[in-house]
């Protein structure tokens, strides 16, 4: 029987719905939090990637989370190509109503309610009897359906739930009106054969399971999240939940780019279709790394720096003769540029804008002007400007929109003969302020100058420097982590000058802290 879904209509049997949870399960993991502006940027880029459902956040978790889901619903959620905007909720009335309020303005909306069903979680986490859990499933889904026709219900810790009880809960959720049923491997415990068995069982035993979409959501604690996702698809699942770069709780979630490319590359074995524009994958991966300050490891499948690099002579020789000898996918298919040498100091504004368009960046006139000025400056100092340089530069520029504190200029006196001195100019709430400070090296002097202009009590807990490309003239990419009253933020900066990049990263972190100060802490035990 084919499925008639409230948001997608009649679903082709070979259609896979891609549910992205980067902004919820990904964002809630330590160090990956994003501010509203960053979430909206990601939401726009995810829409251009072609995802079907965007889990935009967990509205009850904090006023900030509520606001970001609401703002995404009001902005991205109004586009003609909007994905379904989804808000997560536990099973309580207040949670569901908060999620309903947050997604309400979206043209297409979903409430995703979840409740633990495993013996361990019911006894120790929920302190609820199985019958109470069953009742809560019915009540929560019934309430959610009063606010939208598109309701997903998840059996948290579903893969460690007793078969009979799992089937009873799924049946109750379907009867109450759930249109998607998700059975998450919350703790990343399952093996591929478990996934096949569980989904086959639910499909065959639960009345009505053929009328709804079954969904898979896998954590990567044993490194099996993508393998489990593929096994679930084989067993009849039609919705895949995943995150960009595989970010998420503990070892992360199934990586969206890996799952998508496995389906595309092995279409012979996994013959399903989806709406993802794979050429946007690298852009999303890099944007997320820039926003969060976490690069993927070099050997990360699909988006790692080495994913398509061939070092061994025998491999290089083979690839030169025929790429297929050692490459199973085309690097261009996921957004790697064939020739990433792009612009030089004689390139004009039109060429610059054109290249940004090709890289998938749509920037406003002001940002374009600022980015072009920085590009010219960079091209003067650097022999060649690569796509990676442009991406770092534009991300850095876009990231700074709406910030209260902005970098203006920095002059440094450093070396082995005297203490380093920094003369810094910053714009704070529209007014330019200057300070001169000394320090134990140029970075210390610069950070002391920031402190002099904008006094604060945050502690510097991490400072790291990397290079955007190779060579001694490469741009530096820096991350600064600040901590204030237990709140942690990461800031990023990029510049041909390492100390300027460091100042930019520090200022970025400080701006994030200012935003975070306005938010209240989420209630305990919300994480899923
Ligand atoms: O891992 C999990 O169980 C979850 C649910 C909320 C779907 O993230
Ligand atoms: Zn999860």
Coordinates of C-alpha atoms and ligand atoms in Angstrom, one line a residue:
X1 CA 0.0 0.0 0.0
X2 CA 1.5 3.4 -0.9
X3 CA 1.6 6.1 1.8
X4 CA -0.5 9.3 1.6
X5 CA 1.5 11.7 3.8
X6 CA 0.0 15.1 5.0
X7 CA 3.1 17.0 4.0
X8 CA 4.4 15.0 1.0
X9 CA 1.2 13.6 -0.5
X10 CA 1.3 10.3 -2.2
X11 CA 4.8 8.9 -1.7
X12 CA 6.5 6.9 -4.4
X13 CA 7.6 3.6 -3.1
X14 CA 11.2 4.4 -3.7
X15 CA 11.2 7.9 -2.2
X16 CA 13.4 8.6 0.9
X17 CA 12.5 11.6 3.1
X18 CA 15.6 13.3 4.4
X19 CA 15.1 14.7 7.9
X20 CA 18.0 16.9 9.0
X21 CA 18.5 17.4 12.7
X22 CA 21.8 19.4 12.6
X23 CA 20.0 22.3 14.3
X24 CA 18.6 20.2 17.1
X25 CA 20.4 16.9 17.9
X26 CA 23.6 18.3 16.4
X27 CA 23.4 21.7 18.0
X28 CA 22.6 20.4 21.5
X29 CA 26.0 18.6 21.7
X30 CA 28.8 20.2 23.7
X31 CA 30.7 23.0 21.8
X32 CA 28.3 23.0 18.8
X33 CA 25.8 25.6 20.0
X34 CA 24.9 28.3 17.4
X35 CA 23.3 31.7 17.8
X36 CA 20.1 32.7 16.1
X37 CA 21.9 34.4 13.2
X38 CA 24.0 31.3 12.6
X39 CA 21.0 29.0 12.8
X40 CA 19.2 31.0 10.2
X41 CA 22.2 30.9 7.9
X42 CA 22.4 27.1 8.3
X43 CA 18.6 26.8 7.8
X44 CA 18.8 28.7 4.5
X45 CA 21.7 26.6 3.3
X46 CA 20.0 23.3 4.4
X47 CA 17.0 24.4 2.4
X48 CA 19.2 24.9 -0.7
X49 CA 20.7 21.5 -0.1
X50 CA 17.2 20.1 -0.6
X51 CA 16.3 18.4 2.8
X52 CA 12.6 17.5 3.3
X53 CA 12.3 18.1 7.0
X54 CA 14.3 20.5 9.1
X55 CA 14.3 19.8 12.9
X56 CA 14.9 23.4 13.8
X57 CA 15.2 22.9 17.6
X58 CA 13.7 22.0 20.9
X59 CA 11.4 24.9 21.7
X60 CA 10.8 24.2 25.4
X61 CA 14.5 23.9 26.1
X62 CA 15.1 27.7 26.5
X63 CA 13.7 31.0 25.3
X64 CA 16.6 31.1 22.8
X65 CA 15.7 27.7 21.4
X66 CA 12.0 28.8 21.1
X67 CA 13.0 32.0 19.4
X68 CA 15.2 30.2 16.8
X69 CA 12.5 27.7 15.8
X70 CA 10.0 30.6 15.6
X71 CA 12.3 32.7 13.5
X72 CA 13.2 29.9 11.2
X73 CA 9.4 29.2 10.8
X74 CA 8.9 32.9 10.0
X75 CA 11.8 33.2 7.5
X76 CA 12.8 30.0 5.8
X77 CA 9.4 28.5 6.6
X78 CA 7.8 31.1 4.2
X79 CA 9.9 30.2 1.2
X80 CA 8.2 28.4 -1.7
X81 CA 10.9 25.7 -1.4
X82 CA 10.7 25.4 2.4
X83 CA 11.2 22.0 4.0
X84 CA 8.8 21.0 6.7
X85 CA 9.8 22.9 9.8
X86 CA 9.8 20.6 12.8
X87 CA 10.0 21.3 16.6
X88 CA 10.8 18.7 19.1
X89 CA 8.8 18.1 22.3
X90 CA 8.7 15.6 25.2
X91 CA 5.3 14.2 25.8
X92 CA 4.1 16.8 28.4
X93 CA 1.4 19.2 27.5
X94 CA 3.6 22.3 28.0
X95 CA 6.3 20.9 25.7
X96 CA 3.8 20.1 22.9
X97 CA 2.2 23.5 23.1
X98 CA 5.5 25.3 23.1
X99 CA 6.6 23.3 20.0
X100 CA 3.2 24.1 18.3
X101 CA 3.6 27.8 19.0
X102 CA 7.2 27.8 17.6
X103 CA 6.4 26.1 14.3
X104 CA 3.0 27.7 13.8
X105 CA 4.0 30.4 11.3
X106 CA 5.7 27.9 9.0
X107 CA 3.8 27.0 5.7
X108 CA 4.7 23.4 6.4
X109 CA 5.0 22.2 10.0
X110 CA 5.6 19.2 12.1
X111 CA 5.6 18.4 15.8
X112 CA 8.0 15.7 16.9
X113 CA 7.1 14.2 20.2
X114 CA 9.2 11.5 22.0
X115 CA 9.1 9.3 25.0
X116 CA 11.4 6.6 26.3
X117 CA 10.1 3.1 26.0
X118 CA 13.0 0.8 27.1
X119 CA 12.8 -0.8 30.6
X120 CA 16.0 1.0 31.7
X121 CA 14.8 4.4 30.7
X122 CA 11.2 3.9 32.0
X123 CA 12.4 2.7 35.4
X124 CA 15.3 5.0 36.1
X125 CA 14.9 8.1 33.9
X126 CA 11.1 8.5 33.7
X127 CA 10.1 6.6 36.8
X128 CA 6.9 5.6 34.9
X129 CA 5.1 2.3 34.6
X130 CA 4.6 0.9 31.1
X131 CA 0.9 1.6 31.2
X132 CA 1.6 5.3 32.1
X133 CA 4.0 5.5 29.2
X134 CA 1.4 4.1 26.8
X135 CA -1.2 6.6 28.0
X136 CA 1.3 9.4 27.6
X137 CA 2.0 8.3 24.0
X138 CA -1.7 8.6 23.2
X139 CA -2.2 11.9 25.0
X140 CA 0.9 13.6 23.5
X141 CA 0.2 12.5 19.9
X142 CA -3.5 13.4 20.2
X143 CA -2.6 16.9 21.5
X144 CA 0.0 17.4 18.8
X145 CA -2.5 16.5 16.1
X146 CA -4.7 19.3 17.2
X147 CA -2.0 21.7 16.0
X148 CA -0.8 20.1 12.8
X149 CA -1.6 17.1 10.6
X150 CA 2.1 16.2 10.4
X151 CA 3.1 14.5 13.7
X152 CA 6.1 12.3 14.3
X153 CA 6.4 10.1 17.4
X154 CA 9.7 8.6 18.6
X155 CA 10.3 5.7 20.9
X156 CA 13.4 7.0 22.6
X157 CA 15.9 4.1 23.3
X158 CA 13.7 2.2 20.9
X159 CA 16.3 -0.3 19.9
X160 CA 16.6 -1.5 23.5
X161 CA 12.9 -1.8 24.0
X162 CA 11.1 -5.1 24.4
X163 CA 9.4 -6.1 21.2
X164 CA 5.9 -6.4 22.4
X165 CA 5.9 -3.1 24.3
X166 CA 7.5 -1.3 21.3
X167 CA 4.7 -2.6 19.1
X168 CA 2.1 -1.6 21.5
X169 CA 3.5 2.0 21.8
X170 CA 3.8 2.3 18.0
X171 CA 0.2 1.1 17.6
X172 CA -1.0 3.6 20.2
X173 CA 0.9 6.5 18.4
X174 CA -0.6 5.5 15.0
X175 CA -4.1 5.3 16.4
X176 CA -3.7 8.7 18.0
X177 CA -2.7 10.1 14.6
X178 CA 1.1 10.0 14.2
X179 CA 2.1 10.1 10.5
X180 CA 5.7 9.3 11.0
X181 CA 7.1 6.7 13.5
X182 CA 10.7 6.9 14.5
X183 CA 12.6 4.2 16.3
X184 CA 15.9 5.7 17.3
X185 CA 19.0 3.9 18.3
X186 CA 19.5 6.6 21.0
X187 CA 22.6 5.1 22.5
X188 CA 24.2 3.8 19.3
X189 CA 24.0 0.2 20.5
X190 CA 22.3 -1.6 17.6
X191 CA 23.9 -3.6 14.8
X192 CA 22.6 -3.5 11.2
X193 CA 20.9 -6.9 11.7
X194 CA 19.0 -5.5 14.7
X195 CA 17.7 -2.6 12.6
X196 CA 16.5 -5.0 9.9
X197 CA 14.8 -7.2 12.5
X198 CA 13.1 -4.4 14.4
X199 CA 11.7 -2.6 11.4
X200 CA 10.5 -5.8 9.7
X201 CA 8.8 -6.8 13.0
X202 CA 7.1 -3.4 13.4
X203 CA 5.9 -3.4 9.8
X204 CA 4.5 -6.9 10.0
X205 CA 3.0 -6.8 13.5
X206 CA 1.6 -3.3 14.0
X207 CA -1.8 -2.6 12.4
X208 CA -1.6 0.6 10.3
X209 CA 2.2 0.6 10.0
X210 CA 1.8 0.4 6.2
X211 CA 0.0 3.8 6.2
X212 CA 2.7 5.8 7.9
X213 CA 6.3 6.6 7.3
X214 CA 8.8 4.7 9.3
X215 CA 11.9 6.6 10.3
X216 CA 15.4 5.7 11.5
X217 CA 17.6 7.9 13.8
X218 CA 21.0 6.5 14.6
X219 CA 23.8 7.5 17.0
X220 CA 27.4 6.6 16.2
X221 CA 28.7 5.2 19.5
X222 CA 30.0 2.0 17.7
X223 CA 30.7 3.8 14.4
X224 CA 27.6 2.1 12.9
X225 CA 25.2 4.9 12.5
X226 CA 25.3 5.1 8.7
X227 CA 25.4 1.3 8.3
X228 CA 22.4 1.0 10.5
X229 CA 20.6 3.7 8.5
X230 CA 21.1 1.7 5.3
X231 CA 20.0 -1.5 7.0
X232 CA 16.8 0.3 8.1
X233 CA 16.1 1.5 4.6
X234 CA 16.4 -2.1 3.4
X235 CA 13.8 -3.1 6.0
X236 CA 11.3 -0.6 4.7
X237 CA 12.1 2.7 6.4
X238 CA 11.3 5.8 4.3
X239 CA 12.7 8.6 6.4
X240 CA 16.3 9.0 7.4
X241 CA 17.4 11.3 10.2
X242 CA 20.9 12.6 10.0
X243 CA 23.2 15.6 10.6
X244 CA 25.8 17.5 8.6
X245 CA 29.3 16.2 9.4
X246 CA 27.6 13.6 11.7
X247 CA 27.6 16.1 14.6
X248 CA 25.4 15.1 17.6
X249 CA 25.3 13.7 21.1
X250 CA 28.5 11.9 22.2
X251 CA 29.9 10.2 19.0
X252 CA 27.4 12.0 16.9
X253 CA 24.5 11.1 14.6
X254 CA 24.4 9.4 11.2
X255 CA 26.2 11.7 8.9
X256 CA 23.9 13.1 6.2
X257 CA 26.5 13.4 3.5
X258 CA 27.7 9.8 4.1
X259 CA 24.2 8.3 4.0
X260 CA 23.3 10.4 0.9
X261 CA 26.4 9.4 -1.0
X262 CA 26.1 5.8 0.0
X263 CA 22.6 5.8 -1.6
X264 CA 23.8 7.6 -4.7
X265 CA 26.9 5.6 -5.2
X266 CA 25.4 2.2 -4.5
X267 CA 22.1 2.8 -6.2
X268 CA 22.4 -0.8 -7.4
X269 CA 22.0 -2.0 -3.9
X270 CA 20.0 0.8 -2.3
X271 CA 17.7 1.9 -5.2
X272 CA 16.0 4.9 -3.6
X273 CA 15.6 8.6 -4.6
X274 CA 15.7 11.8 -2.6
X275 CA 15.9 15.6 -3.3
X276 CA 19.4 16.4 -2.1
X277 CA 21.5 18.5 -4.4
X278 CA 24.8 16.7 -3.6
X279 CA 26.9 19.5 -5.1
X280 CA 26.0 21.6 -2.0
X281 CA 27.3 19.1 0.5
X282 CA 30.8 20.5 0.9
X283 CA 29.5 24.0 1.3
X284 CA 27.3 22.9 4.1
X285 CA 30.0 21.0 5.8
X286 CA 32.4 23.9 5.6
X287 CA 29.8 26.4 6.8
X288 CA 29.1 24.3 9.8
X289 CA 32.8 23.9 10.6
X290 CA 33.3 27.7 10.4
X291 CA 30.3 28.4 12.6
X292 CA 31.1 25.9 15.3
X293 CA 34.9 26.0 15.0
X294 CA 35.2 22.2 14.7
X295 CA 36.8 21.0 11.5
X296 CA 36.1 17.5 10.4
X297 CA 39.0 15.0 10.6
X298 CA 41.1 14.9 7.4
X299 CA 40.1 11.4 6.6
X300 CA 36.3 12.0 7.1
X301 CA 34.4 10.3 4.3
X302 CA 33.0 12.7 1.6
X303 CA 34.0 16.0 3.2
X304 CA 37.4 15.4 4.8
X305 CA 40.4 17.2 3.3
X306 CA 41.9 13.8 2.2
X307 CA 38.6 12.2 1.1
X308 CA 39.7 12.5 -2.6
X309 CA 43.5 13.0 -2.1
X310 CA 45.8 10.3 -3.4
X311 CA 49.2 10.2 -1.8
X312 CA 50.6 6.8 -2.7
X313 CA 52.4 6.8 -6.1
X314 CA 50.6 3.7 -7.3
X315 CA 47.2 5.3 -6.6
X316 CA 48.2 8.6 -8.2
X317 CA 49.3 6.7 -11.3
X318 CA 46.1 4.8 -11.4
X319 CA 43.9 7.9 -11.0
X320 CA 45.7 9.7 -13.7
X321 CA 45.1 6.8 -16.1
X322 CA 41.4 6.4 -15.1
X323 CA 39.8 8.2 -12.1
X324 CA 37.6 5.1 -11.4
X325 CA 40.6 3.0 -10.4
X326 CA 40.7 4.5 -7.0
X327 CA 37.7 6.9 -6.9
X328 CA 34.2 5.6 -6.4
X329 CA 32.5 9.0 -6.6
X330 CA 33.3 12.2 -8.5
X331 CA 34.7 14.9 -6.1
X332 CA 32.7 17.5 -8.1
X333 CA 29.5 15.7 -7.2
X334 CA 29.8 16.7 -3.6
X335 CA 31.1 20.2 -4.3
X336 CA 34.9 19.8 -4.5
X337 CA 36.1 22.2 -7.2
X338 CA 38.0 20.5 -10.0
X339 CA 40.4 23.4 -10.2
X340 CA 40.4 25.4 -7.0
X341 CA 42.8 28.1 -8.1
X342 CA 40.4 30.9 -8.8
X343 CA 41.2 34.6 -8.4
X344 CA 44.2 36.9 -8.2
X345 CA 44.9 40.5 -7.4
X346 CA 43.8 41.6 -10.8
X347 CA 40.4 40.0 -10.6
X348 CA 37.5 42.4 -10.5
X349 CA 34.3 42.6 -8.5
X350 CA 32.3 40.8 -11.2
X351 CA 34.6 37.8 -11.2
X352 CA 34.6 37.8 -7.4
X353 CA 30.8 37.9 -7.2
X354 CA 30.6 35.3 -10.0
X355 CA 32.9 32.9 -8.1
X356 CA 30.9 33.4 -4.9
X357 CA 27.7 32.5 -6.8
X358 CA 29.3 29.3 -8.1
X359 CA 30.3 28.4 -4.5
X360 CA 26.7 28.9 -3.5
X361 CA 27.0 32.1 -1.6
X362 CA 24.4 34.8 -2.0
X363 CA 25.7 37.8 -0.1
X364 CA 24.1 41.3 0.2
X365 CA 25.6 44.4 -1.3
X366 CA 27.2 45.6 2.0
X367 CA 28.7 42.2 2.7
X368 CA 29.9 41.9 -0.8
X369 CA 31.7 45.3 -0.6
X370 CA 33.4 44.3 2.7
X371 CA 34.3 40.9 1.5
X372 CA 35.7 42.3 -1.8
X373 CA 37.8 44.8 0.1
X374 CA 39.2 42.0 2.2
X375 CA 39.7 39.8 -0.8
X376 CA 41.8 42.5 -2.5
X377 CA 43.8 42.9 0.6
X378 CA 44.4 39.2 0.8
X379 CA 45.3 38.9 -2.9
X380 CA 47.9 41.6 -2.4
X381 CA 49.5 39.5 0.3
X382 CA 49.0 36.0 -1.0
X383 CA 50.2 34.7 -4.3
X384 CA 47.2 32.7 -5.1
X385 CA 43.6 32.8 -3.8
X386 CA 41.9 29.4 -3.6
X387 CA 38.2 28.6 -3.2
X388 CA 38.9 27.7 0.4
X389 CA 40.3 31.2 1.0
X390 CA 37.2 32.8 -0.4
X391 CA 34.9 30.5 1.7
X392 CA 36.9 31.4 4.9
X393 CA 36.8 35.0 4.1
X394 CA 33.1 35.3 3.2
X395 CA 32.0 33.1 6.1
X396 CA 34.1 35.3 8.4
X397 CA 32.4 38.4 7.0
X398 CA 28.9 37.0 7.1
X399 CA 29.4 35.7 10.6
X400 CA 30.0 39.2 11.8
X401 CA 26.8 40.7 10.6
X402 CA 24.7 42.0 13.5
X403 CA 27.6 41.9 15.9
X404 CA 27.9 44.6 18.7
X405 CA 31.7 44.5 18.7
X406 CA 33.6 44.7 15.4
X407 CA 37.2 44.6 14.5
X408 CA 38.5 47.8 12.8
X409 CA 42.4 47.6 12.8
X410 CA 45.4 46.3 14.6
X411 CA 49.0 47.4 14.7
X412 CA 51.6 45.3 16.4
X413 CA 55.1 45.6 17.7
X414 CA 56.6 42.2 18.4
X415 CA 59.9 40.3 18.4
X416 CA 62.5 39.0 20.8
X417 CA 63.9 42.3 22.0
X418 CA 61.0 43.9 23.9
X419 CA 57.5 43.0 25.2
X420 CA 54.9 42.9 22.5
X421 CA 52.6 45.9 22.1
X422 CA 49.2 46.0 20.4
X423 CA 47.4 49.1 19.2
X424 CA 43.8 48.0 18.6
X425 CA 40.7 49.8 17.2
X426 CA 37.3 48.2 17.7
X427 CA 33.8 49.5 17.0
X428 CA 31.5 48.9 19.9
X429 CA 27.8 49.6 19.4
X430 CA 28.7 51.9 16.5
X431 CA 31.5 53.9 18.3
X432 CA 35.1 53.4 17.5
X433 CA 37.3 52.8 20.5
X434 CA 41.1 52.4 20.7
X435 CA 43.5 50.9 23.3
X436 CA 47.2 50.1 23.5
X437 CA 48.3 47.1 25.6
X438 CA 51.4 45.1 26.1
X439 CA 51.6 41.3 26.7
X440 CA 53.6 38.2 26.7
X441 CA 53.8 37.9 23.0
X442 CA 51.5 39.5 20.3
X443 CA 48.5 37.3 21.0
X444 CA 48.5 38.2 24.7
X445 CA 49.0 41.9 23.9
X446 CA 46.1 41.8 21.5
X447 CA 43.8 40.0 23.9
X448 CA 44.8 42.5 26.6
X449 CA 43.8 45.4 24.3
X450 CA 40.4 43.8 23.7
X451 CA 40.0 43.5 27.5
X452 CA 40.9 47.2 27.8
X453 CA 38.3 48.3 25.3
X454 CA 35.6 45.9 26.4
X455 CA 36.2 44.8 30.0
X456 CA 34.8 41.4 30.8
X457 CA 35.2 38.4 33.1
X458 CA 35.3 35.6 30.6
X459 CA 38.2 33.1 30.8
X460 CA 40.1 32.0 27.7
X461 CA 39.9 28.2 27.8
X462 CA 41.0 27.3 24.3
X463 CA 43.0 28.9 21.6
X464 CA 43.9 27.1 18.4
X465 CA 45.4 28.1 15.0
X466 CA 45.1 26.2 11.7
X467 CA 45.8 27.0 8.1
X468 CA 43.0 27.4 5.5
X469 CA 45.3 26.1 2.7
X470 CA 48.9 25.1 2.3
X471 CA 52.0 27.3 2.2
X472 CA 53.5 29.9 4.4
X473 CA 51.3 32.6 2.9
X474 CA 48.1 30.7 3.8
X475 CA 45.3 32.4 5.7
X476 CA 45.2 31.5 9.4
X477 CA 42.0 30.1 10.8
X478 CA 41.7 30.5 14.6
X479 CA 39.3 29.4 17.3
X480 CA 38.9 31.0 20.7
X481 CA 36.8 29.4 23.4
X482 CA 35.6 31.6 26.2
X483 CA 33.9 30.6 29.4
X484 CA 31.8 32.8 31.7
X485 CA 29.8 31.4 34.6
X486 CA 29.8 27.9 33.1
X487 CA 28.7 29.2 29.7
X488 CA 31.0 28.2 26.9
X489 CA 31.3 29.8 23.5
X490 CA 33.6 29.3 20.5
X491 CA 34.6 32.1 18.1
X492 CA 36.3 31.9 14.8
X493 CA 38.5 34.2 12.8
X494 CA 40.3 34.0 9.4
X495 CA 42.9 36.3 8.0
X496 CA 46.3 36.2 6.3
X497 CA 47.7 37.6 9.5
X498 CA 47.6 35.1 12.3
X499 CA 47.2 37.7 15.1
X500 CA 44.4 39.6 13.2
X501 CA 42.7 36.2 12.8
X502 CA 43.1 35.6 16.6
X503 CA 41.6 39.0 17.4
X504 CA 38.7 38.3 15.1
X505 CA 38.1 34.9 16.8
X506 CA 38.2 36.5 20.3
X507 CA 35.8 39.2 19.3
X508 CA 33.5 36.7 17.6
X509 CA 33.4 34.6 20.9
X510 CA 32.8 37.8 22.9
X511 CA 29.8 38.7 20.7
X512 CA 28.4 35.2 21.1
X513 CA 28.8 35.5 24.9
X514 CA 26.8 38.7 24.9
X515 CA 24.0 36.9 23.0
X516 CA 24.2 33.9 25.4
X517 CA 24.0 36.1 28.5
X518 CA 20.5 37.0 27.4
X519 CA 19.4 33.4 27.3
X520 CA 18.4 31.4 30.3
X521 CA 19.7 27.9 31.0
X522 CA 17.7 25.0 29.6
X523 CA 15.9 22.8 32.2
X524 CA 17.8 19.6 33.3
X525 CA 17.5 16.3 31.6
X526 CA 16.2 17.7 28.3
X527 CA 18.8 16.0 26.1
X528 CA 17.8 13.2 23.9
Ligands
LIG1 O1 18.4 9.9 20.0 C1 17.2 10.1 20.2 O2 16.5 9.2 20.7 C2 16.6 11.4 19.9 C3 15.1 11.4 19.9 C4 14.6 12.7 20.5 C5 14.6 11.2 18.5 O3 17.3 12.3 19.5
LIG2 ZN1 19.3 11.6 18.8

